[in-house]
PDB file of C-alpha atoms in Angstrom:
ATOM      1  CA  MET A   1     -49.201 -34.909   7.369  1.00  0.00           C
ATOM      2  CA  ARG A   2     -45.807 -33.287   6.919  1.00  0.00           C
ATOM      3  CA  ILE A   3     -43.299 -33.101   9.773  1.00  0.00           C
ATOM      4  CA  GLN A   4     -40.207 -30.924   9.580  1.00  0.00           C
ATOM      5  CA  ILE A   5     -37.275 -32.192  11.621  1.00  0.00           C
ATOM      6  CA  GLN A   6     -33.833 -30.765  12.193  1.00  0.00           C
ATOM      7  CA  LEU A   7     -30.778 -32.613  13.418  1.00  0.00           C
ATOM      8  CA  GLY A   8     -28.182 -30.609  15.267  1.00  0.00           C
ATOM      9  CA  ILE A   9     -25.096 -31.485  17.245  1.00  0.00           C
ATOM     10  CA  GLY A  10     -23.289 -29.114  19.576  1.00  0.00           C
ATOM     11  CA  GLY A  11     -25.490 -26.243  18.491  1.00  0.00           C
ATOM     12  CA  GLU A  12     -24.658 -26.767  14.800  1.00  0.00           C
ATOM     13  CA  MET A  13     -27.561 -27.617  12.492  1.00  0.00           C
ATOM     14  CA  LEU A  14     -26.418 -30.513  10.309  1.00  0.00           C
ATOM     15  CA  LYS A  15     -29.517 -31.853   8.578  1.00  0.00           C
ATOM     16  CA  LYS A  16     -33.040 -30.651   7.919  1.00  0.00           C
ATOM     17  CA  GLU A  17     -35.734 -32.764   6.296  1.00  0.00           C
ATOM     18  CA  VAL A  18     -39.486 -33.029   5.891  1.00  0.00           C
ATOM     19  CA  LEU A  19     -41.044 -36.417   6.627  1.00  0.00           C
ATOM     20  CA  GLU A  20     -44.510 -37.379   5.486  1.00  0.00           C
ATOM     21  CA  ILE A  21     -47.167 -39.676   6.866  1.00  0.00           C
ATOM     22  CA  ALA A  22     -50.055 -40.397   4.520  1.00  0.00           C
ATOM     23  CA  GLU A  23     -53.303 -39.012   5.925  1.00  0.00           C
ATOM     24  CA  HIS A  24     -55.150 -42.264   5.166  1.00  0.00           C
ATOM     25  CA  LYS A  25     -52.738 -44.124   7.477  1.00  0.00           C
ATOM     26  CA  LEU A  26     -53.741 -41.876  10.366  1.00  0.00           C
ATOM     27  CA  GLY A  27     -57.420 -42.716   9.828  1.00  0.00           C
ATOM     28  CA  GLU A  28     -59.363 -42.597  13.058  1.00  0.00           C
ATOM     29  CA  MET A  29     -56.338 -42.432  15.359  1.00  0.00           C
ATOM     30  CA  THR A  30     -56.534 -40.430  18.554  1.00  0.00           C
ATOM     31  CA  ASP A  31     -54.189 -37.478  19.076  1.00  0.00           C
ATOM     32  CA  GLU A  32     -52.045 -39.669  21.325  1.00  0.00           C
ATOM     33  CA  GLU A  33     -51.782 -42.407  18.688  1.00  0.00           C
ATOM     34  CA  ILE A  34     -50.856 -39.826  16.034  1.00  0.00           C
ATOM     35  CA  GLU A  35     -48.148 -38.453  18.326  1.00  0.00           C
ATOM     36  CA  GLN A  36     -46.773 -41.983  18.800  1.00  0.00           C
ATOM     37  CA  ALA A  37     -46.779 -42.549  15.020  1.00  0.00           C
ATOM     38  CA  ILE A  38     -44.835 -39.310  14.542  1.00  0.00           C
ATOM     39  CA  GLU A  39     -42.300 -40.344  17.190  1.00  0.00           C
ATOM     40  CA  VAL A  40     -41.788 -43.727  15.484  1.00  0.00           C
ATOM     41  CA  LYS A  41     -41.287 -42.010  12.112  1.00  0.00           C
ATOM     42  CA  ILE A  42     -38.706 -39.637  13.623  1.00  0.00           C
ATOM     43  CA  ARG A  43     -36.869 -42.413  15.487  1.00  0.00           C
ATOM     44  CA  THR A  44     -36.635 -44.424  12.281  1.00  0.00           C
ATOM     45  CA  TRP A  45     -35.219 -41.400  10.445  1.00  0.00           C
ATOM     46  CA  VAL A  46     -32.683 -40.724  13.218  1.00  0.00           C
ATOM     47  CA  ASP A  47     -31.580 -44.378  13.220  1.00  0.00           C
ATOM     48  CA  ARG A  48     -30.798 -44.086   9.495  1.00  0.00           C
ATOM     49  CA  MET A  49     -29.051 -40.692   9.759  1.00  0.00           C
ATOM     50  CA  VAL A  50     -26.933 -40.962  12.896  1.00  0.00           C
ATOM     51  CA  GLN A  51     -23.858 -43.110  13.285  1.00  0.00           C
ATOM     52  CA  VAL A  52     -21.721 -43.178  16.387  1.00  0.00           C
ATOM     53  CA  GLU A  53     -18.392 -44.950  16.275  1.00  0.00           C
ATOM     54  CA  TRP A  54     -15.973 -45.326  19.124  1.00  0.00           C
ATOM     55  CA  GLU A  55     -12.863 -47.175  20.138  1.00  0.00           C
ATOM     56  CA  VAL A  56     -10.707 -47.385  23.231  1.00  0.00           C
ATOM     57  CA  ILE A  57      -7.416 -45.611  22.493  1.00  0.00           C
ATOM     58  CA  GLU A  58      -5.867 -45.746  25.954  1.00  0.00           C
ATOM     59  CA  GLU A  59      -6.534 -47.682  29.132  1.00  0.00           C
TER      60      GLU A  59
END
């Protein structure tokens, strides 16, 4: 299964990628379980791609 995802911030598209999940890993999963597997795959990708840094510059 191939899943195309796009990462945008403030209306600007910054990154586009296709993720894959091997069909044999999906096996006999229900539609709900497949959806959860897709969400996990996307969250993992986002965790690798997105960094947020901050610091207090004035109190």
